[in-house]
């Protein structure tokens, strides 16, 4: 079983006893302690690393949380830690800018901040300040209040954005600026000689566990990678495709949420997609979590799930070469119960192309705006002409044991002319089809009130001239 | 000159406890916490855990050779539960194993059975049952009872502020390494090395000299590692003593959240009386502090609430009473502000209620009653070098409070979907430990033969920049570049009997001790240099820019040569010094005295926008003027202001800590407890420092900085209430913090559930 990969500037090989999570492996086996453990569930970013993967465009690097990354994902790839970004002496420009702004205080979160910003330099199309700040949406700092961090990002974008030459390979430019060490230049060639098995077999008696992004699975079962064989979906190229197929967009079962949100094929249907997807998790989570994984996780409050439900998506399930398609609205049977047979894999999600031209509205009210689970989330797909609601689909999360297709509410609205009376009556219909419970995200009464209000928010977005907030609440 | 450690931080090369290399034979510890809030242990059987491969030993209370006690103020906190449990997560047993995974797995197979007893979770309920840690304390000034009849307006009400989790990014942890003859070296992430040393010696039954505690740095502390780093360090020491192996214990985030204490929730009753012209004539307040299951530092925190009962205001008639209530929650503990924020929140609630009752702007009442030079605090101290009005006036001049408020009002007239609110928050915070005996520090300075300088103090670096400030103090005293100066680890064998690094006093106390040590060496060098320079007067010798000066003029003698020759001439190039803050005293019988060396002042104005549809708020801007004295390191002080403010904002608007009826923490993972992120903090933050504000009472004219700016965050709460009041005129007089999204929507909708139309202003458009 081939288990070789690039760790910073050197080729390493995992032994058969090395099966856990990358964070612990880096710290305990490699003595690379610049990567810190702050939470163990991808919520703080102190353990951020870059994961590079060979693609036709060269090596694509993504910032990810190493506390949720099984080492079995590493073979054939390039793992970059803060140690791999450090120049031999002195500081690279990101580090220097942080120092110049006097940003670090206790210092625990800063290696992760540097790695995340390196991810920004690798991934951002135009090196805008907003992209730079968004790249830190999964990095928590408890000391600084972020002001000095914002100053540093602003200064970095001001310096490097004008220098960007889109005709050149990004890795080469970053190396020239001193942001990346020279080892990156040869990474593609070195990775091309490596292979990796899609399933790592240690314990052949039990079936391998299907493993996608793992961003929830590892939180629930951190011991899993050490205890079970994992079948890594990221190693199946056919699952990583986003393509238009007649009147549907097909999203492969291992496509990440970040890839999905920024795919030109999806943006053609939902132009607002990057902004909507920016409310899901954090950059670090979206770079690993998959669209299909969000569905299979079956959380009644999953953001991707709610969006796809409103879009009228379908799920393609496969096992042993047999495939069947289930409308997403029929996929959720009960709390954490799916219309999925044991061993069945979500091979793809199909989104109807007829979405194009409809307004797609996403709402999420969470205690913290970013990287938080909503009290209530909701998505709507609405076609409205001169106030006439020609087509409405609505999904609401956090108000039922399953991600809810609010079909009665949608049916009520469809064919009506939008005004305050219609909106209020629709909210009453919505209240009749939800059954929220009180939990850590809010009381049942609060969620009930929120459900009405997110519906109003959709309707205000579709026809801001026909409704006024004060008529509704 | 940048801080030495920031280079290491951005390269990931700074060492925290869990980064220390594993000593040979190291064991990992996992702590079994009580699953119930209150009860009697009927069975504790570790045999199941001992069946796991790699498990070496399981520790329980019966294994403790010394005293099973780590309470710092009251002896009410066993290291490991003995017979009864008093909160969920209370340590009951410890598994020691060769791997972390084995220790955590085996922990699940300890058989623990507990007969549950009813838990008491609420401070008022505990008070009603007489569960007080100590008798109630009252601070009084003037004659409150006689003053009410003179008041034109009296408001009464209740204010509640919630707990706050420290969420230091580095969780609690320690590594204990046994040494010869029963001694142990403990590497601990603690703000209180001496506290760890004292309690470890107590539990092991050895003298303090047998325990060495060493601290390089902390990945954040904020008070959470002042006392509550101790149990984990002592558990490691106990394990090391009993097995002869090094023991490492680093809590995972979930254990840290469940097992360690947080900022105290307070529930308070207030009564504020005002004259026609808005003067605060009388203020009466009762604080119910939820102390949790053991005293920890609660009595000291309660005391600081009393000291800050009147906030930034002069009030002639005051009665403030405080009760520390024992409940079945993890012992609440120090958190930046140390009881001060809770007290100031109550008074600001009273002012808000009064302003709405009188139909005046809160800021007019605030301004009218600010402390002035010579104002008397209820505890008897006078406000000297008082900058309350200066800070207010400077902030008003720089930012124009009236213009900000009228811009918000203008917005509110033309927008129904969003409302803006503003609030001004003046802060006055006393600097010194309120326990006078803690106001002392030691420092040990070595000048090495090559001219480099090593410094050891009792101060712990946790990101607040104390090491950088001390470097600057050394550089100023010896006339050398800061690059020559390095701070050693904080180690109980180098500097003994230290106070915790806390109370915003770390740089004040340890900086002054360091300066005194440097001045001893400087005096010897003056004598030596005077002799070398042909018998000049020692007093005429100076040191600057790495050169020896004679009567202010540069001489050929530079620092390296001076030190090289002084060492050959057998001059003592080392010094230890001790500093004790002068002129502070407090009489607890009379509750009067001069507890603080000085006060810190400042004023902030906060603007928020309320989304009236979704019931969410954004903090648009905070602009402030802060009195940092004459700053030793401006970048460091700015960072402290910005960071403390964010924590204060989080405490008021974001960070919610709740327990279920069984006393189990609901926010028991990082996924459920949300601290400020980049998207939460205000996009506009203006920090200005008060000029010409040299402080005669601390080192080099500086002032303590760590805690006071946190309380600017209180302004965000009242700014959001201001926005809510713009959305509905009949806003409920509910003063519960944090003002979460759910509470905001309840206030906005005027109800908890249902959907009656609230009283919203009509939009003209």
mmCIF file with all atom_site columns, N, CA, C and O in Angstrom, chain B residues 274-289:
data_model
loop_
_atom_site.group_PDB
_atom_site.id
_atom_site.type_symbol
_atom_site.label_atom_id
_atom_site.label_alt_id
_atom_site.label_comp_id
_atom_site.label_asym_id
_atom_site.label_entity_id
_atom_site.label_seq_id
_atom_site.pdbx_PDB_ins_code
_atom_site.Cartn_x
_atom_site.Cartn_y
_atom_site.Cartn_z
_atom_site.occupancy
_atom_site.B_iso_or_equiv
_atom_site.pdbx_formal_charge
_atom_site.auth_seq_id
_atom_site.auth_comp_id
_atom_site.auth_asym_id
_atom_site.auth_atom_id
_atom_site.pdbx_PDB_model_num
ATOM 1  N N  . UNK B 1 274 ? -32.276 60.356 41.749 1.00 0.00 ? 274 UNK B N  1
ATOM 2  C CA . UNK B 1 274 ? -31.681 61.513 41.071 1.00 0.00 ? 274 UNK B CA 1
ATOM 3  C C  . UNK B 1 274 ? -32.409 62.789 41.474 1.00 0.00 ? 274 UNK B C  1
ATOM 4  O O  . UNK B 1 274 ? -33.628 62.779 41.724 1.00 0.00 ? 274 UNK B O  1
ATOM 5  N N  . UNK B 1 275 ? -31.668 63.864 41.500 1.00 0.00 ? 275 UNK B N  1
ATOM 6  C CA . UNK B 1 275 ? -32.266 65.177 41.690 1.00 0.00 ? 275 UNK B CA 1
ATOM 7  C C  . UNK B 1 275 ? -32.882 65.636 40.374 1.00 0.00 ? 275 UNK B C  1
ATOM 8  O O  . UNK B 1 275 ? -32.652 65.046 39.316 1.00 0.00 ? 275 UNK B O  1
ATOM 9  N N  . UNK B 1 276 ? -33.660 66.695 40.451 1.00 0.00 ? 276 UNK B N  1
ATOM 10 C CA . UNK B 1 276 ? -34.299 67.271 39.262 1.00 0.00 ? 276 UNK B CA 1
ATOM 11 C C  . UNK B 1 276 ? -33.288 67.505 38.145 1.00 0.00 ? 276 UNK B C  1
ATOM 12 O O  . UNK B 1 276 ? -33.559 67.264 36.961 1.00 0.00 ? 276 UNK B O  1
ATOM 13 N N  . UNK B 1 277 ? -32.112 67.986 38.529 1.00 0.00 ? 277 UNK B N  1
ATOM 14 C CA . UNK B 1 277 ? -31.103 68.339 37.522 1.00 0.00 ? 277 UNK B CA 1
ATOM 15 C C  . UNK B 1 277 ? -30.279 67.141 37.063 1.00 0.00 ? 277 UNK B C  1
ATOM 16 O O  . UNK B 1 277 ? -29.311 67.304 36.331 1.00 0.00 ? 277 UNK B O  1
ATOM 17 N N  . UNK B 1 278 ? -30.657 65.957 37.526 1.00 0.00 ? 278 UNK B N  1
ATOM 18 C CA . UNK B 1 278 ? -29.961 64.761 37.057 1.00 0.00 ? 278 UNK B CA 1
ATOM 19 C C  . UNK B 1 278 ? -28.827 64.296 37.952 1.00 0.00 ? 278 UNK B C  1
ATOM 20 O O  . UNK B 1 278 ? -28.187 63.298 37.659 1.00 0.00 ? 278 UNK B O  1
ATOM 21 N N  . UNK B 1 279 ? -28.556 65.005 39.013 1.00 0.00 ? 279 UNK B N  1
ATOM 22 C CA . UNK B 1 279 ? -27.485 64.552 39.917 1.00 0.00 ? 279 UNK B CA 1
ATOM 23 C C  . UNK B 1 279 ? -27.872 63.231 40.568 1.00 0.00 ? 279 UNK B C  1
ATOM 24 O O  . UNK B 1 279 ? -29.007 63.043 41.003 1.00 0.00 ? 279 UNK B O  1
ATOM 25 N N  . UNK B 1 280 ? -26.901 62.315 40.601 1.00 0.00 ? 280 UNK B N  1
ATOM 26 C CA . UNK B 1 280 ? -27.155 61.045 41.291 1.00 0.00 ? 280 UNK B CA 1
ATOM 27 C C  . UNK B 1 280 ? -27.030 61.314 42.789 1.00 0.00 ? 280 UNK B C  1
ATOM 28 O O  . UNK B 1 280 ? -25.934 61.554 43.302 1.00 0.00 ? 280 UNK B O  1
ATOM 29 N N  . UNK B 1 281 ? -28.165 61.235 43.500 1.00 0.00 ? 281 UNK B N  1
ATOM 30 C CA . UNK B 1 281 ? -28.126 61.527 44.939 1.00 0.00 ? 281 UNK B CA 1
ATOM 31 C C  . UNK B 1 281 ? -27.905 60.268 45.771 1.00 0.00 ? 281 UNK B C  1
ATOM 32 O O  . UNK B 1 281 ? -27.272 60.330 46.825 1.00 0.00 ? 281 UNK B O  1
ATOM 33 N N  . UNK B 1 282 ? -28.463 59.180 45.301 1.00 0.00 ? 282 UNK B N  1
ATOM 34 C CA . UNK B 1 282 ? -28.362 57.969 46.120 1.00 0.00 ? 282 UNK B CA 1
ATOM 35 C C  . UNK B 1 282 ? -28.385 56.735 45.232 1.00 0.00 ? 282 UNK B C  1
ATOM 36 O O  . UNK B 1 282 ? -29.078 56.691 44.206 1.00 0.00 ? 282 UNK B O  1
ATOM 37 N N  . UNK B 1 283 ? -27.614 55.751 45.651 1.00 0.00 ? 283 UNK B N  1
ATOM 38 C CA . UNK B 1 283 ? -27.554 54.495 44.886 1.00 0.00 ? 283 UNK B CA 1
ATOM 39 C C  . UNK B 1 283 ? -27.462 53.345 45.868 1.00 0.00 ? 283 UNK B C  1
ATOM 40 O O  . UNK B 1 283 ? -26.615 53.330 46.758 1.00 0.00 ? 283 UNK B O  1
ATOM 41 N N  . UNK B 1 284 ? -28.381 52.430 45.702 1.00 0.00 ? 284 UNK B N  1
ATOM 42 C CA . UNK B 1 284 ? -28.368 51.230 46.540 1.00 0.00 ? 284 UNK B CA 1
ATOM 43 C C  . UNK B 1 284 ? -28.370 50.026 45.619 1.00 0.00 ? 284 UNK B C  1
ATOM 44 O O  . UNK B 1 284 ? -29.112 49.984 44.635 1.00 0.00 ? 284 UNK B O  1
ATOM 45 N N  . UNK B 1 285 ? -27.528 49.052 45.933 1.00 0.00 ? 285 UNK B N  1
ATOM 46 C CA . UNK B 1 285 ? -27.421 47.885 45.055 1.00 0.00 ? 285 UNK B CA 1
ATOM 47 C C  . UNK B 1 285 ? -27.105 46.642 45.880 1.00 0.00 ? 285 UNK B C  1
ATOM 48 O O  . UNK B 1 285 ? -26.399 46.725 46.890 1.00 0.00 ? 285 UNK B O  1
ATOM 49 N N  . UNK B 1 286 ? -27.692 45.543 45.473 1.00 0.00 ? 286 UNK B N  1
ATOM 50 C CA . UNK B 1 286 ? -27.366 44.250 46.079 1.00 0.00 ? 286 UNK B CA 1
ATOM 51 C C  . UNK B 1 286 ? -26.935 43.311 44.963 1.00 0.00 ? 286 UNK B C  1
ATOM 52 O O  . UNK B 1 286 ? -27.663 43.132 43.981 1.00 0.00 ? 286 UNK B O  1
ATOM 53 N N  . UNK B 1 287 ? -25.734 42.757 45.100 1.00 0.00 ? 287 UNK B N  1
ATOM 54 C CA . UNK B 1 287 ? -25.201 41.833 44.103 1.00 0.00 ? 287 UNK B CA 1
ATOM 55 C C  . UNK B 1 287 ? -25.308 40.410 44.612 1.00 0.00 ? 287 UNK B C  1
ATOM 56 O O  . UNK B 1 287 ? -24.820 40.111 45.701 1.00 0.00 ? 287 UNK B O  1
ATOM 57 N N  . UNK B 1 288 ? -25.925 39.543 43.843 1.00 0.00 ? 288 UNK B N  1
ATOM 58 C CA . UNK B 1 288 ? -25.899 38.108 44.112 1.00 0.00 ? 288 UNK B CA 1
ATOM 59 C C  . UNK B 1 288 ? -24.909 37.493 43.134 1.00 0.00 ? 288 UNK B C  1
ATOM 60 O O  . UNK B 1 288 ? -25.192 37.386 41.936 1.00 0.00 ? 288 UNK B O  1
ATOM 61 N N  . UNK B 1 289 ? -23.757 37.144 43.669 1.00 0.00 ? 289 UNK B N  1
ATOM 62 C CA . UNK B 1 289 ? -22.715 36.558 42.828 1.00 0.00 ? 289 UNK B CA 1
ATOM 63 C C  . UNK B 1 289 ? -22.861 35.046 42.837 1.00 0.00 ? 289 UNK B C  1
ATOM 64 O O  . UNK B 1 289 ? -22.889 34.437 43.916 1.00 0.00 ? 289 UNK B O  1
#
